[in-house]
Amino acid sequence: MVSDDTLRTHLQELRRGTVVVASLIALRRPDYGYALLQRLTGHGFPVDANTLYPLLRRLEDQGLLTSEWNTEESRPRKFYRTSEEGEQLLGRLLDDLTAVQTSLTGLIEGVDR
């Protein structure tokens, strides 16, 4: 039987890259960090705030997200949105995910390439 720690480690590794894809998809609609955290968790992408906020800053630094401050509410919030460059990258990442899924399906079904 696989230990819980081993399973948790491998699930974390598997999901690490998918959080980037999920964030780029979710942020096609502008949102702030905490709301994104809740949305991702609600869709099966549990991510810690200490992971998400640095990720958002990195994606913004890479030009994959844009941001602006909303100061209309009592508490200012930084809203993020997927940029044009982020959309381009997302398309490539989704294509690659499809190719990976096809390859895994072939391995599972024993299909020779």
PDB file of N, CA, C and O in Angstrom, residues 42-107:
ATOM      1  N   GLY A  42     -12.375  25.260  -5.533  1.00  0.00           N
ATOM      2  CA  GLY A  42     -13.705  24.763  -5.872  1.00  0.00           C
ATOM      3  C   GLY A  42     -13.735  23.912  -7.125  1.00  0.00           C
ATOM      4  O   GLY A  42     -14.623  23.080  -7.306  1.00  0.00           O
ATOM      5  N   HIS A  43     -12.750  24.098  -7.992  1.00  0.00           N
ATOM      6  CA  HIS A  43     -12.669  23.308  -9.225  1.00  0.00           C
ATOM      7  C   HIS A  43     -11.645  22.182  -9.133  1.00  0.00           C
ATOM      8  O   HIS A  43     -11.236  21.617 -10.152  1.00  0.00           O
ATOM      9  N   GLY A  44     -11.211  21.861  -7.912  1.00  0.00           N
ATOM     10  CA  GLY A  44     -10.325  20.714  -7.741  1.00  0.00           C
ATOM     11  C   GLY A  44      -8.848  21.017  -7.851  1.00  0.00           C
ATOM     12  O   GLY A  44      -8.039  20.109  -8.049  1.00  0.00           O
ATOM     13  N   PHE A  45      -8.476  22.294  -7.736  1.00  0.00           N
ATOM     14  CA  PHE A  45      -7.070  22.676  -7.762  1.00  0.00           C
ATOM     15  C   PHE A  45      -6.705  23.324  -6.440  1.00  0.00           C
ATOM     16  O   PHE A  45      -6.508  24.536  -6.362  1.00  0.00           O
ATOM     17  N   PRO A  46      -6.629  22.532  -5.372  1.00  0.00           N
ATOM     18  CA  PRO A  46      -6.289  23.134  -4.075  1.00  0.00           C
ATOM     19  C   PRO A  46      -4.872  23.696  -4.118  1.00  0.00           C
ATOM     20  O   PRO A  46      -3.937  23.010  -4.519  1.00  0.00           O
ATOM     21  N   VAL A  47      -4.746  24.946  -3.758  1.00  0.00           N
ATOM     22  CA  VAL A  47      -3.436  25.601  -3.768  1.00  0.00           C
ATOM     23  C   VAL A  47      -3.350  26.487  -2.532  1.00  0.00           C
ATOM     24  O   VAL A  47      -4.327  27.120  -2.139  1.00  0.00           O
ATOM     25  N   ASP A  48      -2.202  26.509  -1.933  1.00  0.00           N
ATOM     26  CA  ASP A  48      -1.963  27.311  -0.741  1.00  0.00           C
ATOM     27  C   ASP A  48      -1.723  28.762  -1.145  1.00  0.00           C
ATOM     28  O   ASP A  48      -1.125  29.034  -2.196  1.00  0.00           O
ATOM     29  N   ALA A  49      -2.180  29.693  -0.331  1.00  0.00           N
ATOM     30  CA  ALA A  49      -1.973  31.116  -0.605  1.00  0.00           C
ATOM     31  C   ALA A  49      -0.492  31.448  -0.740  1.00  0.00           C
ATOM     32  O   ALA A  49      -0.108  32.280  -1.568  1.00  0.00           O
ATOM     33  N   ASN A  50       0.353  30.785   0.039  1.00  0.00           N
ATOM     34  CA  ASN A  50       1.799  31.027  -0.024  1.00  0.00           C
ATOM     35  C   ASN A  50       2.407  30.535  -1.332  1.00  0.00           C
ATOM     36  O   ASN A  50       3.561  30.849  -1.625  1.00  0.00           O
ATOM     37  N   THR A  51       1.670  29.752  -2.080  1.00  0.00           N
ATOM     38  CA  THR A  51       2.088  29.308  -3.406  1.00  0.00           C
ATOM     39  C   THR A  51       1.469  30.197  -4.475  1.00  0.00           C
ATOM     40  O   THR A  51       2.132  30.582  -5.439  1.00  0.00           O
ATOM     41  N   LEU A  52       0.189  30.530  -4.318  1.00  0.00           N
ATOM     42  CA  LEU A  52      -0.534  31.267  -5.357  1.00  0.00           C
ATOM     43  C   LEU A  52      -0.023  32.689  -5.539  1.00  0.00           C
ATOM     44  O   LEU A  52       0.202  33.124  -6.676  1.00  0.00           O
ATOM     45  N   TYR A  53       0.160  33.432  -4.467  1.00  0.00           N
ATOM     46  CA  TYR A  53       0.547  34.838  -4.615  1.00  0.00           C
ATOM     47  C   TYR A  53       1.911  35.010  -5.289  1.00  0.00           C
ATOM     48  O   TYR A  53       2.043  35.848  -6.197  1.00  0.00           O
ATOM     49  N   PRO A  54       2.930  34.234  -4.915  1.00  0.00           N
ATOM     50  CA  PRO A  54       4.189  34.331  -5.676  1.00  0.00           C
ATOM     51  C   PRO A  54       4.015  33.912  -7.141  1.00  0.00           C
ATOM     52  O   PRO A  54       4.650  34.488  -8.029  1.00  0.00           O
ATOM     53  N   LEU A  55       3.150  32.926  -7.395  1.00  0.00           N
ATOM     54  CA  LEU A  55       2.888  32.500  -8.767  1.00  0.00           C
ATOM     55  C   LEU A  55       2.274  33.646  -9.569  1.00  0.00           C
ATOM     56  O   LEU A  55       2.684  33.911 -10.708  1.00  0.00           O
ATOM     57  N   LEU A  56       1.296  34.329  -8.985  1.00  0.00           N
ATOM     58  CA  LEU A  56       0.667  35.461  -9.677  1.00  0.00           C
ATOM     59  C   LEU A  56       1.695  36.548  -9.985  1.00  0.00           C
ATOM     60  O   LEU A  56       1.706  37.094 -11.099  1.00  0.00           O
ATOM     61  N   ARG A  57       2.569  36.854  -9.045  1.00  0.00           N
ATOM     62  CA  ARG A  57       3.599  37.870  -9.282  1.00  0.00           C
ATOM     63  C   ARG A  57       4.552  37.428 -10.395  1.00  0.00           C
ATOM     64  O   ARG A  57       4.944  38.226 -11.251  1.00  0.00           O
ATOM     65  N   ARG A  58       4.918  36.145 -10.379  1.00  0.00           N
ATOM     66  CA  ARG A  58       5.835  35.634 -11.410  1.00  0.00           C
ATOM     67  C   ARG A  58       5.186  35.693 -12.788  1.00  0.00           C
ATOM     68  O   ARG A  58       5.804  36.134 -13.761  1.00  0.00           O
ATOM     69  N   LEU A  59       3.918  35.265 -12.878  1.00  0.00           N
ATOM     70  CA  LEU A  59       3.216  35.303 -14.164  1.00  0.00           C
ATOM     71  C   LEU A  59       3.062  36.743 -14.661  1.00  0.00           C
ATOM     72  O   LEU A  59       3.167  37.006 -15.861  1.00  0.00           O
ATOM     73  N   GLU A  60       2.846  37.658 -13.730  1.00  0.00           N
ATOM     74  CA  GLU A  60       2.758  39.073 -14.112  1.00  0.00           C
ATOM     75  C   GLU A  60       4.127  39.570 -14.599  1.00  0.00           C
ATOM     76  O   GLU A  60       4.210  40.252 -15.635  1.00  0.00           O
ATOM     77  N   ASP A  61       5.184  39.240 -13.897  1.00  0.00           N
ATOM     78  CA  ASP A  61       6.540  39.641 -14.303  1.00  0.00           C
ATOM     79  C   ASP A  61       6.894  39.095 -15.680  1.00  0.00           C
ATOM     80  O   ASP A  61       7.632  39.727 -16.436  1.00  0.00           O
ATOM     81  N   GLN A  62       6.368  37.917 -16.008  1.00  0.00           N
ATOM     82  CA  GLN A  62       6.631  37.288 -17.307  1.00  0.00           C
ATOM     83  C   GLN A  62       5.731  37.850 -18.404  1.00  0.00           C
ATOM     84  O   GLN A  62       5.847  37.449 -19.558  1.00  0.00           O
ATOM     85  N   GLY A  63       4.819  38.744 -18.052  1.00  0.00           N
ATOM     86  CA  GLY A  63       3.924  39.338 -19.042  1.00  0.00           C
ATOM     87  C   GLY A  63       2.720  38.479 -19.375  1.00  0.00           C
ATOM     88  O   GLY A  63       2.000  38.760 -20.334  1.00  0.00           O
ATOM     89  N   LEU A  64       2.485  37.423 -18.587  1.00  0.00           N
ATOM     90  CA  LEU A  64       1.386  36.501 -18.865  1.00  0.00           C
ATOM     91  C   LEU A  64       0.085  36.949 -18.211  1.00  0.00           C
ATOM     92  O   LEU A  64      -0.992  36.487 -18.590  1.00  0.00           O
ATOM     93  N   LEU A  65       0.201  37.834 -17.218  1.00  0.00           N
ATOM     94  CA  LEU A  65      -0.957  38.436 -16.561  1.00  0.00           C
ATOM     95  C   LEU A  65      -0.786  39.939 -16.561  1.00  0.00           C
ATOM     96  O   LEU A  65       0.342  40.442 -16.521  1.00  0.00           O
ATOM     97  N   THR A  66      -1.908  40.640 -16.573  1.00  0.00           N
ATOM     98  CA  THR A  66      -1.905  42.079 -16.312  1.00  0.00           C
ATOM     99  C   THR A  66      -2.622  42.269 -14.983  1.00  0.00           C
ATOM    100  O   THR A  66      -3.342  41.371 -14.524  1.00  0.00           O
ATOM    101  N   SER A  67      -2.434  43.427 -14.384  1.00  0.00           N
ATOM    102  CA  SER A  67      -3.119  43.677 -13.118  1.00  0.00           C
ATOM    103  C   SER A  67      -3.467  45.148 -12.998  1.00  0.00           C
ATOM    104  O   SER A  67      -2.863  46.001 -13.653  1.00  0.00           O
ATOM    105  N   GLU A  68      -4.451  45.398 -12.175  1.00  0.00           N
ATOM    106  CA  GLU A  68      -4.785  46.775 -11.809  1.00  0.00           C
ATOM    107  C   GLU A  68      -5.442  46.766 -10.446  1.00  0.00           C
ATOM    108  O   GLU A  68      -6.058  45.783 -10.039  1.00  0.00           O
ATOM    109  N   TRP A  69      -5.273  47.866  -9.758  1.00  0.00           N
ATOM    110  CA  TRP A  69      -5.833  47.994  -8.422  1.00  0.00           C
ATOM    111  C   TRP A  69      -7.254  48.523  -8.507  1.00  0.00           C
ATOM    112  O   TRP A  69      -7.520  49.472  -9.232  1.00  0.00           O
ATOM    113  N   ASN A  70      -8.147  47.912  -7.754  1.00  0.00           N
ATOM    114  CA  ASN A  70      -9.518  48.401  -7.610  1.00  0.00           C
ATOM    115  C   ASN A  70      -9.595  49.050  -6.232  1.00  0.00           C
ATOM    116  O   ASN A  70      -9.490  48.371  -5.217  1.00  0.00           O
ATOM    117  N   THR A  71      -9.776  50.352  -6.235  1.00  0.00           N
ATOM    118  CA  THR A  71      -9.831  51.092  -4.965  1.00  0.00           C
ATOM    119  C   THR A  71     -11.248  51.570  -4.656  1.00  0.00           C
ATOM    120  O   THR A  71     -11.442  52.384  -3.762  1.00  0.00           O
ATOM    121  N   GLU A  72     -12.228  51.060  -5.394  1.00  0.00           N
ATOM    122  CA  GLU A  72     -13.614  51.479  -5.195  1.00  0.00           C
ATOM    123  C   GLU A  72     -14.238  50.865  -3.939  1.00  0.00           C
ATOM    124  O   GLU A  72     -15.196  51.409  -3.404  1.00  0.00           O
ATOM    125  N   GLU A  73     -13.710  49.736  -3.502  1.00  0.00           N
ATOM    126  CA  GLU A  73     -14.244  49.082  -2.311  1.00  0.00           C
ATOM    127  C   GLU A  73     -13.499  49.588  -1.080  1.00  0.00           C
ATOM    128  O   GLU A  73     -12.503  50.302  -1.188  1.00  0.00           O
ATOM    129  N   SER A  74     -13.965  49.201   0.089  1.00  0.00           N
ATOM    130  CA  SER A  74     -13.345  49.670   1.328  1.00  0.00           C
ATOM    131  C   SER A  74     -11.888  49.222   1.440  1.00  0.00           C
ATOM    132  O   SER A  74     -11.073  49.891   2.055  1.00  0.00           O
ATOM    133  N   ARG A  75     -11.594  48.090   0.845  1.00  0.00           N
ATOM    134  CA  ARG A  75     -10.230  47.558   0.891  1.00  0.00           C
ATOM    135  C   ARG A  75      -9.713  47.425  -0.542  1.00  0.00           C
ATOM    136  O   ARG A  75     -10.313  46.706  -1.355  1.00  0.00           O
ATOM    137  N   PRO A  76      -8.620  48.101  -0.882  1.00  0.00           N
ATOM    138  CA  PRO A  76      -8.083  47.989  -2.248  1.00  0.00           C
ATOM    139  C   PRO A  76      -7.701  46.545  -2.565  1.00  0.00           C
ATOM    140  O   PRO A  76      -7.162  45.833  -1.718  1.00  0.00           O
ATOM    141  N   ARG A  77      -8.016  46.131  -3.794  1.00  0.00           N
ATOM    142  CA  ARG A  77      -7.678  44.772  -4.231  1.00  0.00           C
ATOM    143  C   ARG A  77      -7.006  44.836  -5.595  1.00  0.00           C
ATOM    144  O   ARG A  77      -7.403  45.616  -6.456  1.00  0.00           O
ATOM    145  N   LYS A  78      -6.030  43.977  -5.760  1.00  0.00           N
ATOM    146  CA  LYS A  78      -5.331  43.895  -7.036  1.00  0.00           C
ATOM    147  C   LYS A  78      -6.008  42.820  -7.877  1.00  0.00           C
ATOM    148  O   LYS A  78      -6.058  41.653  -7.491  1.00  0.00           O
ATOM    149  N   PHE A  79      -6.538  43.235  -9.016  1.00  0.00           N
ATOM    150  CA  PHE A  79      -7.207  42.314  -9.923  1.00  0.00           C
ATOM    151  C   PHE A  79      -6.242  41.890 -11.024  1.00  0.00           C
ATOM    152  O   PHE A  79      -5.533  42.724 -11.594  1.00  0.00           O
ATOM    153  N   TYR A  80      -6.236  40.608 -11.299  1.00  0.00           N
ATOM    154  CA  TYR A  80      -5.375  40.040 -12.335  1.00  0.00           C
ATOM    155  C   TYR A  80      -6.229  39.587 -13.513  1.00  0.00           C
ATOM    156  O   TYR A  80      -7.386  39.200 -13.348  1.00  0.00           O
ATOM    157  N   ARG A  81      -5.601  39.601 -14.696  1.00  0.00           N
ATOM    158  CA  ARG A  81      -6.283  39.132 -15.902  1.00  0.00           C
ATOM    159  C   ARG A  81      -5.226  38.520 -16.825  1.00  0.00           C
ATOM    160  O   ARG A  81      -4.100  39.021 -16.911  1.00  0.00           O
ATOM    161  N   THR A  82      -5.600  37.466 -17.522  1.00  0.00           N
ATOM    162  CA  THR A  82      -4.698  36.840 -18.486  1.00  0.00           C
ATOM    163  C   THR A  82      -4.447  37.813 -19.639  1.00  0.00           C
ATOM    164  O   THR A  82      -5.391  38.360 -20.211  1.00  0.00           O
ATOM    165  N   SER A  83      -3.189  38.035 -19.962  1.00  0.00           N
ATOM    166  CA  SER A  83      -2.809  38.945 -21.044  1.00  0.00           C
ATOM    167  C   SER A  83      -2.882  38.223 -22.390  1.00  0.00           C
ATOM    168  O   SER A  83      -3.075  37.003 -22.453  1.00  0.00           O
ATOM    169  N   GLU A  84      -2.694  38.977 -23.443  1.00  0.00           N
ATOM    170  CA  GLU A  84      -2.638  38.393 -24.792  1.00  0.00           C
ATOM    171  C   GLU A  84      -1.523  37.341 -24.872  1.00  0.00           C
ATOM    172  O   GLU A  84      -1.713  36.251 -25.400  1.00  0.00           O
ATOM    173  N   GLU A  85      -0.363  37.680 -24.315  1.00  0.00           N
ATOM    174  CA  GLU A  85       0.757  36.732 -24.299  1.00  0.00           C
ATOM    175  C   GLU A  85       0.402  35.503 -23.447  1.00  0.00           C
ATOM    176  O   GLU A  85       0.769  34.378 -23.786  1.00  0.00           O
ATOM    177  N   GLY A  86      -0.313  35.723 -22.355  1.00  0.00           N
ATOM    178  CA  GLY A  86      -0.768  34.617 -21.517  1.00  0.00           C
ATOM    179  C   GLY A  86      -1.719  33.699 -22.265  1.00  0.00           C
ATOM    180  O   GLY A  86      -1.664  32.472 -22.113  1.00  0.00           O
ATOM    181  N   GLU A  87      -2.587  34.288 -23.081  1.00  0.00           N
ATOM    182  CA  GLU A  87      -3.505  33.485 -23.902  1.00  0.00           C
ATOM    183  C   GLU A  87      -2.740  32.630 -24.898  1.00  0.00           C
ATOM    184  O   GLU A  87      -3.070  31.468 -25.114  1.00  0.00           O
ATOM    185  N   GLN A  88      -1.703  33.213 -25.492  1.00  0.00           N
ATOM    186  CA  GLN A  88      -0.886  32.458 -26.454  1.00  0.00           C
ATOM    187  C   GLN A  88      -0.192  31.280 -25.772  1.00  0.00           C
ATOM    188  O   GLN A  88      -0.197  30.155 -26.291  1.00  0.00           O
ATOM    189  N   LEU A  89       0.397  31.555 -24.607  1.00  0.00           N
ATOM    190  CA  LEU A  89       1.055  30.476 -23.867  1.00  0.00           C
ATOM    191  C   LEU A  89       0.038  29.421 -23.451  1.00  0.00           C
ATOM    192  O   LEU A  89       0.305  28.214 -23.569  1.00  0.00           O
ATOM    193  N   LEU A  90      -1.110  29.862 -22.972  1.00  0.00           N
ATOM    194  CA  LEU A  90      -2.152  28.931 -22.541  1.00  0.00           C
ATOM    195  C   LEU A  90      -2.538  27.992 -23.679  1.00  0.00           C
ATOM    196  O   LEU A  90      -2.677  26.774 -23.463  1.00  0.00           O
ATOM    197  N   GLY A  91      -2.696  28.517 -24.875  1.00  0.00           N
ATOM    198  CA  GLY A  91      -3.018  27.665 -26.027  1.00  0.00           C
ATOM    199  C   GLY A  91      -1.974  26.576 -26.237  1.00  0.00           C
ATOM    200  O   GLY A  91      -2.307  25.407 -26.462  1.00  0.00           O
ATOM    201  N   ARG A  92      -0.705  26.951 -26.133  1.00  0.00           N
ATOM    202  CA  ARG A  92       0.378  25.973 -26.301  1.00  0.00           C
ATOM    203  C   ARG A  92       0.373  24.940 -25.177  1.00  0.00           C
ATOM    204  O   ARG A  92       0.572  23.746 -25.406  1.00  0.00           O
ATOM    205  N   LEU A  93       0.145  25.411 -23.947  1.00  0.00           N
ATOM    206  CA  LEU A  93       0.118  24.485 -22.808  1.00  0.00           C
ATOM    207  C   LEU A  93      -1.057  23.516 -22.909  1.00  0.00           C
ATOM    208  O   LEU A  93      -0.916  22.321 -22.614  1.00  0.00           O
ATOM    209  N   LEU A  94      -2.212  24.009 -23.339  1.00  0.00           N
ATOM    210  CA  LEU A  94      -3.378  23.130 -23.498  1.00  0.00           C
ATOM    211  C   LEU A  94      -3.140  22.107 -24.601  1.00  0.00           C
ATOM    212  O   LEU A  94      -3.537  20.943 -24.465  1.00  0.00           O
ATOM    213  N   ASP A  95      -2.487  22.530 -25.689  1.00  0.00           N
ATOM    214  CA  ASP A  95      -2.130  21.573 -26.749  1.00  0.00           C
ATOM    215  C   ASP A  95      -1.220  20.485 -26.200  1.00  0.00           C
ATOM    216  O   ASP A  95      -1.389  19.295 -26.496  1.00  0.00           O
ATOM    217  N   ASP A  96      -0.244  20.883 -25.386  1.00  0.00           N
ATOM    218  CA  ASP A  96       0.678  19.908 -24.821  1.00  0.00           C
ATOM    219  C   ASP A  96      -0.024  18.977 -23.842  1.00  0.00           C
ATOM    220  O   ASP A  96       0.248  17.770 -23.821  1.00  0.00           O
ATOM    221  N   LEU A  97      -0.939  19.521 -23.039  1.00  0.00           N
ATOM    222  CA  LEU A  97      -1.708  18.667 -22.118  1.00  0.00           C
ATOM    223  C   LEU A  97      -2.521  17.636 -22.886  1.00  0.00           C
ATOM    224  O   LEU A  97      -2.621  16.477 -22.474  1.00  0.00           O
ATOM    225  N   THR A  98      -3.090  18.047 -24.005  1.00  0.00           N
ATOM    226  CA  THR A  98      -3.842  17.113 -24.845  1.00  0.00           C
ATOM    227  C   THR A  98      -2.918  16.016 -25.375  1.00  0.00           C
ATOM    228  O   THR A  98      -3.278  14.833 -25.366  1.00  0.00           O
ATOM    229  N   ALA A  99      -1.727  16.406 -25.817  1.00  0.00           N
ATOM    230  CA  ALA A  99      -0.766  15.424 -26.321  1.00  0.00           C
ATOM    231  C   ALA A  99      -0.330  14.461 -25.214  1.00  0.00           C
ATOM    232  O   ALA A  99      -0.205  13.247 -25.444  1.00  0.00           O
ATOM    233  N   VAL A 100      -0.118  14.979 -24.004  1.00  0.00           N
ATOM    234  CA  VAL A 100       0.256  14.126 -22.873  1.00  0.00           C
ATOM    235  C   VAL A 100      -0.875  13.144 -22.571  1.00  0.00           C
ATOM    236  O   VAL A 100      -0.634  11.947 -22.359  1.00  0.00           O
ATOM    237  N   GLN A 101      -2.116  13.633 -22.567  1.00  0.00           N
ATOM    238  CA  GLN A 101      -3.265  12.756 -22.302  1.00  0.00           C
ATOM    239  C   GLN A 101      -3.368  11.664 -23.364  1.00  0.00           C
ATOM    240  O   GLN A 101      -3.613  10.503 -23.047  1.00  0.00           O
ATOM    241  N   THR A 102      -3.146  12.028 -24.608  1.00  0.00           N
ATOM    242  CA  THR A 102      -3.187  11.045 -25.695  1.00  0.00           C
ATOM    243  C   THR A 102      -2.096   9.993 -25.499  1.00  0.00           C
ATOM    244  O   THR A 102      -2.338   8.789 -25.664  1.00  0.00           O
ATOM    245  N   SER A 103      -0.909  10.436 -25.137  1.00  0.00           N
ATOM    246  CA  SER A 103       0.203   9.502 -24.905  1.00  0.00           C
ATOM    247  C   SER A 103      -0.082   8.574 -23.729  1.00  0.00           C
ATOM    248  O   SER A 103       0.170   7.356 -23.812  1.00  0.00           O
ATOM    249  N   LEU A 104      -0.619   9.129 -22.653  1.00  0.00           N
ATOM    250  CA  LEU A 104      -0.952   8.291 -21.491  1.00  0.00           C
ATOM    251  C   LEU A 104      -2.037   7.277 -21.847  1.00  0.00           C
ATOM    252  O   LEU A 104      -1.943   6.108 -21.450  1.00  0.00           O
ATOM    253  N   THR A 105      -3.032   7.722 -22.579  1.00  0.00           N
ATOM    254  CA  THR A 105      -4.106   6.805 -23.001  1.00  0.00           C
ATOM    255  C   THR A 105      -3.528   5.678 -23.841  1.00  0.00           C
ATOM    256  O   THR A 105      -3.894   4.513 -23.661  1.00  0.00           O
ATOM    257  N   GLY A 106      -2.597   6.013 -24.743  1.00  0.00           N
ATOM    258  CA  GLY A 106      -1.966   4.984 -25.550  1.00  0.00           C
ATOM    259  C   GLY A 106      -1.190   3.979 -24.715  1.00  0.00           C
ATOM    260  O   GLY A 106      -1.244   2.777 -24.953  1.00  0.00           O
ATOM    261  N   LEU A 107      -0.487   4.470 -23.712  1.00  0.00           N
ATOM    262  CA  LEU A 107       0.269   3.564 -22.827  1.00  0.00           C
ATOM    263  C   LEU A 107      -0.694   2.662 -22.037  1.00  0.00           C
ATOM    264  O   LEU A 107      -0.456   1.469 -21.902  1.00  0.00           O
TER     265      LEU A 107
END
